[in-house]
Short mmCIF file of C-alpha atoms in Angstrom, two decimals:
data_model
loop_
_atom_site.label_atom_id
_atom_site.label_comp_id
_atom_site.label_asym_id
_atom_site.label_seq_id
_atom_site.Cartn_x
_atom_site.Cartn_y
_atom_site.Cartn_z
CA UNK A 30 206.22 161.30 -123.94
CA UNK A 31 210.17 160.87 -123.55
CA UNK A 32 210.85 164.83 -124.41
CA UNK A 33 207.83 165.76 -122.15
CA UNK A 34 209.50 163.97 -119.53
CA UNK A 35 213.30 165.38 -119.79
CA UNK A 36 211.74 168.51 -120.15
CA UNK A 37 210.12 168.09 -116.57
CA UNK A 38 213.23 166.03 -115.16
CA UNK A 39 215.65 169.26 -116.11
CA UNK A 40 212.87 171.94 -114.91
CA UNK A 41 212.88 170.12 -111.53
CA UNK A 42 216.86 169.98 -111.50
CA UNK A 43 217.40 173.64 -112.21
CA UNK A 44 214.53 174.10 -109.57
CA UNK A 45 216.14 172.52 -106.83
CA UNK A 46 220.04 174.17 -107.66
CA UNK A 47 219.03 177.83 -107.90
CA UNK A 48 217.11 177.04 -104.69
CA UNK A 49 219.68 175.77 -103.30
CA UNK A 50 221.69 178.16 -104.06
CA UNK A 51 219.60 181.44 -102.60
CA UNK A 52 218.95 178.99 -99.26
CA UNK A 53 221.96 180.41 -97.14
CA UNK A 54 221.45 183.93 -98.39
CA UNK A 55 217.63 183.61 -97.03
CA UNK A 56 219.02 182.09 -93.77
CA UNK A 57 221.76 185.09 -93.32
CA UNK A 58 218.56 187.99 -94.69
CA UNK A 59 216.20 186.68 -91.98
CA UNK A 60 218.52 187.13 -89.42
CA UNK A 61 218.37 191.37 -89.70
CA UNK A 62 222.04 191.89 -89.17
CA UNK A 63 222.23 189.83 -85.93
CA UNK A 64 224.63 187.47 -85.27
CA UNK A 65 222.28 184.78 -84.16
CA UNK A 66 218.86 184.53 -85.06
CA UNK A 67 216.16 186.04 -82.87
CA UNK A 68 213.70 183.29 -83.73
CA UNK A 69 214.26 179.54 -82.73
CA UNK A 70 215.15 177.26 -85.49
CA UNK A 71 212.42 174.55 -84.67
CA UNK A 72 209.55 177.04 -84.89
CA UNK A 73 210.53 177.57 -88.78
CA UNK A 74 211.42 174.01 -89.71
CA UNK A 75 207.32 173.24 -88.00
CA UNK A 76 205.81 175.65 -89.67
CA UNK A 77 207.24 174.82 -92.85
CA UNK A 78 206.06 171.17 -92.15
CA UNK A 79 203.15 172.44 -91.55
CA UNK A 80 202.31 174.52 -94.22
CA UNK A 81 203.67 171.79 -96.54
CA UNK A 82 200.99 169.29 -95.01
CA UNK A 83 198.44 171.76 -96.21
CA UNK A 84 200.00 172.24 -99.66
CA UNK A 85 199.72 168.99 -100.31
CA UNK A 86 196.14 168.88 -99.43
CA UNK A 87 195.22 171.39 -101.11
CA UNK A 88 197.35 169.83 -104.15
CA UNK A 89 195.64 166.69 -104.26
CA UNK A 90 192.42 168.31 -103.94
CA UNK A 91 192.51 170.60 -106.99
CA UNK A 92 194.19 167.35 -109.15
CA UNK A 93 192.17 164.43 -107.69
CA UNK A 94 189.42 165.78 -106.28
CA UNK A 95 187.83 164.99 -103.26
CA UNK A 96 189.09 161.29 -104.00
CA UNK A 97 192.89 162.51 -103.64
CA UNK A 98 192.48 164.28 -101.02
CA UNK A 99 190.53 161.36 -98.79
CA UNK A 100 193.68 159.40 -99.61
CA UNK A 101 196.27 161.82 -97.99
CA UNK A 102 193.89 160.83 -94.52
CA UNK A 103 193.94 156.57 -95.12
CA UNK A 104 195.94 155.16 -92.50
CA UNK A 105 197.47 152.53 -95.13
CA UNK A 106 198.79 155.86 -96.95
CA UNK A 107 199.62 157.61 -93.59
CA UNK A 108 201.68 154.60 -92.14
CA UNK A 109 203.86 154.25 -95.35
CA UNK A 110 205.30 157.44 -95.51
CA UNK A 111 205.61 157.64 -91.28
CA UNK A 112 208.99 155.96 -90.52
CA UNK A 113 210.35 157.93 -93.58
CA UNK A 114 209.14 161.75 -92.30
CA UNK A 115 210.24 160.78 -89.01
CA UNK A 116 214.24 159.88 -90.38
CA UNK A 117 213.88 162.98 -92.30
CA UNK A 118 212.97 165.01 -89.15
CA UNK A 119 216.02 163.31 -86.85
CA UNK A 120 218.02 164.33 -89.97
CA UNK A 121 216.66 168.02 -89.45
CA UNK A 122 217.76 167.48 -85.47
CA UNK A 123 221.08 166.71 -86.08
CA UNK A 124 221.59 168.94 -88.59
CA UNK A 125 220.86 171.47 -86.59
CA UNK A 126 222.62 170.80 -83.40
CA UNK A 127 225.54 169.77 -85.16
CA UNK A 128 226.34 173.84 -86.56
CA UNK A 129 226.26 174.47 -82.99
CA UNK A 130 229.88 172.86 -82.50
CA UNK A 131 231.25 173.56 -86.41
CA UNK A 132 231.53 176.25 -88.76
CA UNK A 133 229.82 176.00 -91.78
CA UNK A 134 232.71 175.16 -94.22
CA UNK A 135 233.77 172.22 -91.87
CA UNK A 136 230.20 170.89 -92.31
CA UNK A 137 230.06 171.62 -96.05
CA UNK A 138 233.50 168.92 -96.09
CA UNK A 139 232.15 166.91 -94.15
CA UNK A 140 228.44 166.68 -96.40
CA UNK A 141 230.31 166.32 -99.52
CA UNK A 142 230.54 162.40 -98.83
CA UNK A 143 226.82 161.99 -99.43
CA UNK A 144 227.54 161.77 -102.93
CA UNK A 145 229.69 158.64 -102.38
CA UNK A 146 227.83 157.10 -99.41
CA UNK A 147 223.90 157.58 -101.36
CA UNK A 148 225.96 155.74 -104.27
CA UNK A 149 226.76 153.01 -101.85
CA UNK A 150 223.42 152.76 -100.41
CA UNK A 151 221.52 152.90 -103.45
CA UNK A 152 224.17 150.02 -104.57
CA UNK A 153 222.84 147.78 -101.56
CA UNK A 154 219.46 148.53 -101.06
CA UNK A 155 218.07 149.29 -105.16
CA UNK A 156 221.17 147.23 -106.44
CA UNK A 157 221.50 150.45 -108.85
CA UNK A 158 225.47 149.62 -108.94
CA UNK A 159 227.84 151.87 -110.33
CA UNK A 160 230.26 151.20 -112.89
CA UNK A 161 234.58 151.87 -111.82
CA UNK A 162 234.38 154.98 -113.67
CA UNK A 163 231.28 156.41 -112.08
CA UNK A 164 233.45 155.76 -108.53
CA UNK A 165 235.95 157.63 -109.54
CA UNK A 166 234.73 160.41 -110.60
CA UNK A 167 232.82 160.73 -107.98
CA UNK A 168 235.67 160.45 -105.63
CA UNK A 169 236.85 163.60 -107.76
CA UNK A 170 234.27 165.28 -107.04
CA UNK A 171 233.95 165.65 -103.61
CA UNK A 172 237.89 165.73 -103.85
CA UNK A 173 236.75 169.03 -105.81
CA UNK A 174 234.44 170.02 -103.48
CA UNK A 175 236.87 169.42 -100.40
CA UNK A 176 239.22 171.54 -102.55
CA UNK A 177 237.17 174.34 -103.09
CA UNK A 178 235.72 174.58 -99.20
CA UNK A 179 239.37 174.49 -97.64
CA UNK A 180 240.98 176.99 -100.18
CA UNK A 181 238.20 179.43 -99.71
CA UNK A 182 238.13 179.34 -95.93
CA UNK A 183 241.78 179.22 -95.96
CA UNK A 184 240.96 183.59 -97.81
CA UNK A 185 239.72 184.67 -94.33
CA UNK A 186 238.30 183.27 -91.04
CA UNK A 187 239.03 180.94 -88.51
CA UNK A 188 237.83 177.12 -88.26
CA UNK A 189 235.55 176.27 -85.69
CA UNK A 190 236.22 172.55 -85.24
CA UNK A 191 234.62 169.92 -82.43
CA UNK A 192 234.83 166.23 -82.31
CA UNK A 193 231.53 165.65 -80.88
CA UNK A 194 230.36 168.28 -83.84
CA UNK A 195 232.06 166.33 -86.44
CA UNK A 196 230.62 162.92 -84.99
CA UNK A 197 226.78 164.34 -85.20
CA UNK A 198 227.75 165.92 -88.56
CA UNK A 199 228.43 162.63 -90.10
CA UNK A 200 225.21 161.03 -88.44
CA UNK A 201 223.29 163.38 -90.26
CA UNK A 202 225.01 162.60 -93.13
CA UNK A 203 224.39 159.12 -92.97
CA UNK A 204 220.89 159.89 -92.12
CA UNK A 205 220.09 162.21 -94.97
CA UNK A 206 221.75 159.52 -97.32
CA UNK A 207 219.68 156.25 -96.10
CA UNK A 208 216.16 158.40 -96.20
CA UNK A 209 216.88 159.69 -99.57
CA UNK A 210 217.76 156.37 -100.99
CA UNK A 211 214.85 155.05 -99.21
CA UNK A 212 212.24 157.69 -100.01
CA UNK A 213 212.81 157.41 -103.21
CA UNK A 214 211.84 153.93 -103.47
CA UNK A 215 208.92 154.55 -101.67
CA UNK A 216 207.95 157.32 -103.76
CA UNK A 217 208.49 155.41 -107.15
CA UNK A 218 206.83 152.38 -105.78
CA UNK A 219 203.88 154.08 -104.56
CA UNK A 220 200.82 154.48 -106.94
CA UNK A 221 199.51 157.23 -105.64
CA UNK A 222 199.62 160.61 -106.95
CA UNK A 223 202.48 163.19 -105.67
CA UNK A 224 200.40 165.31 -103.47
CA UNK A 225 199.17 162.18 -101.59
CA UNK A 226 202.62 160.75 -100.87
CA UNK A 227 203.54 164.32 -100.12
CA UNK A 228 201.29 165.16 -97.57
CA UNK A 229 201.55 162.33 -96.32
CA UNK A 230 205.57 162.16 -95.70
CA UNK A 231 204.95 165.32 -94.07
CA UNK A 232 202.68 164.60 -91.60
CA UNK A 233 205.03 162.62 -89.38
CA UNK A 234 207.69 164.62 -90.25
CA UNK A 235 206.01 167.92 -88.62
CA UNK A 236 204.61 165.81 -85.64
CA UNK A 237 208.44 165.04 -85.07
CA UNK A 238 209.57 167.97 -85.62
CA UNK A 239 206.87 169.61 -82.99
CA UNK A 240 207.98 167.21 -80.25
CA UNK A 241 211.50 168.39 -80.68
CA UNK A 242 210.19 171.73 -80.73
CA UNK A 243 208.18 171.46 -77.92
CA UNK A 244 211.27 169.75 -75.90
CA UNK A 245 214.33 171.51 -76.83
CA UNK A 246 212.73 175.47 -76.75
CA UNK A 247 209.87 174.54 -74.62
CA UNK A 248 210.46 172.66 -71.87
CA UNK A 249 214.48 172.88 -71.92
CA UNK A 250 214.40 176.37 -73.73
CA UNK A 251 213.36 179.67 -72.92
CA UNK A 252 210.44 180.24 -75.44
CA UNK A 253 209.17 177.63 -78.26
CA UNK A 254 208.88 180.37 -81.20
CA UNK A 255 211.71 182.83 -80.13
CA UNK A 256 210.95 186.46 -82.28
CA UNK A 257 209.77 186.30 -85.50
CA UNK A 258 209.47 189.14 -87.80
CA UNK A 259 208.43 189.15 -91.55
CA UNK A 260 211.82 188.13 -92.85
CA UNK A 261 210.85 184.77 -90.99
CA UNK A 262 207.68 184.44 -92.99
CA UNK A 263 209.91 185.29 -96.03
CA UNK A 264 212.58 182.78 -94.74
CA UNK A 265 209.88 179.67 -94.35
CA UNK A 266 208.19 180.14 -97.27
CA UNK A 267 211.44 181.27 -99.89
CA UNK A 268 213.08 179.10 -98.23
CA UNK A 269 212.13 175.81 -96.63
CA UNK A 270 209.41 175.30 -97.80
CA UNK A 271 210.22 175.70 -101.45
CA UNK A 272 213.68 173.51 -100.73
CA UNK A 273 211.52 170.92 -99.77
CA UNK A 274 208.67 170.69 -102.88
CA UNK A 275 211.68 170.99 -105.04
CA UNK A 276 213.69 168.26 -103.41
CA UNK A 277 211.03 165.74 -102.68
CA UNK A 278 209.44 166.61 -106.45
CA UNK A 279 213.24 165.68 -107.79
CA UNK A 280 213.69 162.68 -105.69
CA UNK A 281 210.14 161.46 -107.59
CA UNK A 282 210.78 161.69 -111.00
CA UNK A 283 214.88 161.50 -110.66
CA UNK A 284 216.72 159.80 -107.77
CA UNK A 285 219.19 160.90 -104.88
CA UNK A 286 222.09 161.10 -106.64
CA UNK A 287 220.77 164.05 -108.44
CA UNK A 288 219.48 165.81 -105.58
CA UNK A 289 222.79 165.61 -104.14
CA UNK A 290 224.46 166.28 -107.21
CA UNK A 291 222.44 169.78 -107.30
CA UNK A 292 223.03 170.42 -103.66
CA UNK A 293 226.95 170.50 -104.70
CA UNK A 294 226.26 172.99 -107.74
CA UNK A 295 224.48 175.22 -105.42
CA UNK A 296 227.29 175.38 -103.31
CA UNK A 297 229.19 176.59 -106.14
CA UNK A 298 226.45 179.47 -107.41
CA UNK A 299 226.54 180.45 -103.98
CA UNK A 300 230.07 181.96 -104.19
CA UNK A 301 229.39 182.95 -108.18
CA UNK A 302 226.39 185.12 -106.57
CA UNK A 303 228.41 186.62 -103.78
CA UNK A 304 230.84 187.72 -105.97
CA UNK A 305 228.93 189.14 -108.72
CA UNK A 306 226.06 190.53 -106.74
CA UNK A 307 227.28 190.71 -103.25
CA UNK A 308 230.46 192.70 -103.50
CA UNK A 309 232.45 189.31 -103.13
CA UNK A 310 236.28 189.64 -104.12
CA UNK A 311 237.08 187.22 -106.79
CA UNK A 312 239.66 184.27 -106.05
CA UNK A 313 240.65 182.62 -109.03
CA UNK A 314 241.96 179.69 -106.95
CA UNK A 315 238.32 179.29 -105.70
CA UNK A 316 236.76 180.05 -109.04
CA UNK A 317 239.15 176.79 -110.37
CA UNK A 318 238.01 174.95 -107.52
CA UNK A 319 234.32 175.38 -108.09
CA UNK A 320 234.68 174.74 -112.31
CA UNK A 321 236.41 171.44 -111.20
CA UNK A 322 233.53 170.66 -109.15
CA UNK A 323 230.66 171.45 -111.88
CA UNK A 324 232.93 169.77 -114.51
CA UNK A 325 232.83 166.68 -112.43
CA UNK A 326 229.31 166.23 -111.51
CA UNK A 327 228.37 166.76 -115.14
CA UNK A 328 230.89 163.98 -116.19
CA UNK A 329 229.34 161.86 -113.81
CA UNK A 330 225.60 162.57 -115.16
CA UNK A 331 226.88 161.67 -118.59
CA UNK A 332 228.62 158.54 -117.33
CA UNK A 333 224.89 157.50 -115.77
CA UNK A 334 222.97 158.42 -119.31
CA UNK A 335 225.83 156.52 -121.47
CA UNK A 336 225.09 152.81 -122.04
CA UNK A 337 227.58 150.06 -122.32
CA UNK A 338 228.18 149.62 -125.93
CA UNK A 339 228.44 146.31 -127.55
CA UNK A 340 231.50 145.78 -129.70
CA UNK A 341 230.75 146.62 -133.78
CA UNK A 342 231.25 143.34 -134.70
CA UNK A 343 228.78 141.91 -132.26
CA UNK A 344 226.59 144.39 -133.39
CA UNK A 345 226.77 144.02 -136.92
CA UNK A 346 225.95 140.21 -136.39
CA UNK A 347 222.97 140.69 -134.38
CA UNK A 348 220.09 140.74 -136.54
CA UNK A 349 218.12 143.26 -134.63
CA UNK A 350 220.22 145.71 -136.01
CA UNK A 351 218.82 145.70 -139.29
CA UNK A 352 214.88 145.84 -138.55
CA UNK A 353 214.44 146.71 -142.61
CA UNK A 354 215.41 143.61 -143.98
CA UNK A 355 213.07 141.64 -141.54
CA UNK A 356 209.69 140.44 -143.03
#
């Protein structure tokens, strides 16, 4: 049913930006009022993996059956969804080495261009083109967004800024754009139920991202898990591995643009929920900023549901427009 469906489309939207949202204020909880987290950052991004491999399971079990869940173990199944986890997991790598050269407002700036470059992609490889309006708004938004990240770090605090930080930020970038595009053609394509192609995404993306684990803080580091306390529990399960249901459940029955449209929101409700249950001081500069940004990623939702509209008099000549009269 078409209203059963926009009903599930908008749950999975709002899902995905209030999660968004509460991510960084998970990240900052779990870390106790240290300045750097006493657990390593690979331990929680394989766990979640983990855990997500087993969700998915356990999904396709208690939907499918034992039939589902022999699915998420075929190899055919397995070696679809393996080149895809494994982008998503060098996306997590970068990601995460790049905020050791940045600040996070430089790397907000610098993410903002997934909106444009996942409308490029999707342009070349769905051939979902967009129309010279769509372009330019959203060139305003992440004009908007560039707006709102430089006038509120301009308020207090210094800019941490590297060129080789900068160069892996935009890899990731890239990265994160070409898997999104590209998962969700794989999951739209694919015929089998979303716990299957679930689990099975995440399979190769937690064997990835427990070799980098077991490289980086094992082998190279001092300790492979670091400290973890029960605000890391909290943090993996509130927060990663929530993001990730959400986001890949969006990409399925939506596309990237809206996933990245939602990731931009959330950057906005995370300075609306500093401010009103934080302690925040409001900046109406910022607050301007941030309704520009909303403004324009709504415009450019409405731009994608509009259809081109004949011209009245080509419509009043085309007999389909007048089904009654037919016999």
């Amino acid at each position: 049913m078409p209203v059963l469906r926009h009903v599930r489309q908008a749950a999975a939207f709002i899902a995905v930006t209030v999660q968004r949202a509460c991510h960084n204020s998970f990240i900052e909880w779990a870390k106790g009022g240290e300045a750097h987290a006493k657990y390593t950052v690979s331990s929680v991004i394989f766990v979640a993996q983990i855990v997500c491999v087993a969700i998915g399971w356990m999904l396709a079990h208690s939907t499918g059956g034992q039939a589902d869940l022999k699915k998420c173990f075929d190899k055919g199944n397995l070696s679809k969804f393996a080149h895809i986890g494994l982008i998503y997991a060098l996306g997590d790598i970068f990601e995460m080495e790049s905020v050791n050269y940045i600040d996070s407002s430089t790397y907000t700036v610098l993410s903002q261009s997934k909106l444009i470059i996942t409308a490029t992609l999707m342009w070349i490889l769905d051939g979902s083109a967009q129309s010279m309006m769509q372009w330019f708004i959203l060139f305003t938004t992440s004009s908007g967004m560039l707006e709102y990240v430089l006038v509120g770090k301009a308020k207090g605090g210094a800019m941490v800024f590297s060129v080789f930080g900068v160069c892996l930020a935009i890899v990731k970038v890239c990265i994160s754009c070409y898997v999104a595009v590209l998962n969700t053609k794989a999951l739209k394509r694919d015929s089998n139920p979303f716990p299957v192609q679930f689990s099975c995404l995440k399979v190769s993306w937690a064997f990835a991202s427990l070799v980098y684990m077991v490289v980086k803080d094992g082998i190279l580091g001092d300790g492979m898990w670091g400290e973890w306390t029960h605000r890391t529990v909290v943090l993996v399960f509130c927060g990663f591995i929530l993001k990730t249901l959400f986001n890949q459940y969006l990409l399925k029955v939506l596309d990237a643009i809206w996933k990245n449209i939602s990731e931009a929101i959330g950057v906005i409700l995370v300075y609306f929920g500093r401010v009103i249950f934080l302690g925040g001081k409001y900046d109406p500069t910022v607050f301007n900023a941030g309704v520009t940004v909303v403004l324009a990623c709504i415009a450019y939702v409405l731009s994608k549901e509009s259809k081109a509209k004949k011209s009245d008099v080509g419509d009043e000549l085309n007999p389909e427009m007048y089904p009654d009269l037919t016999t």
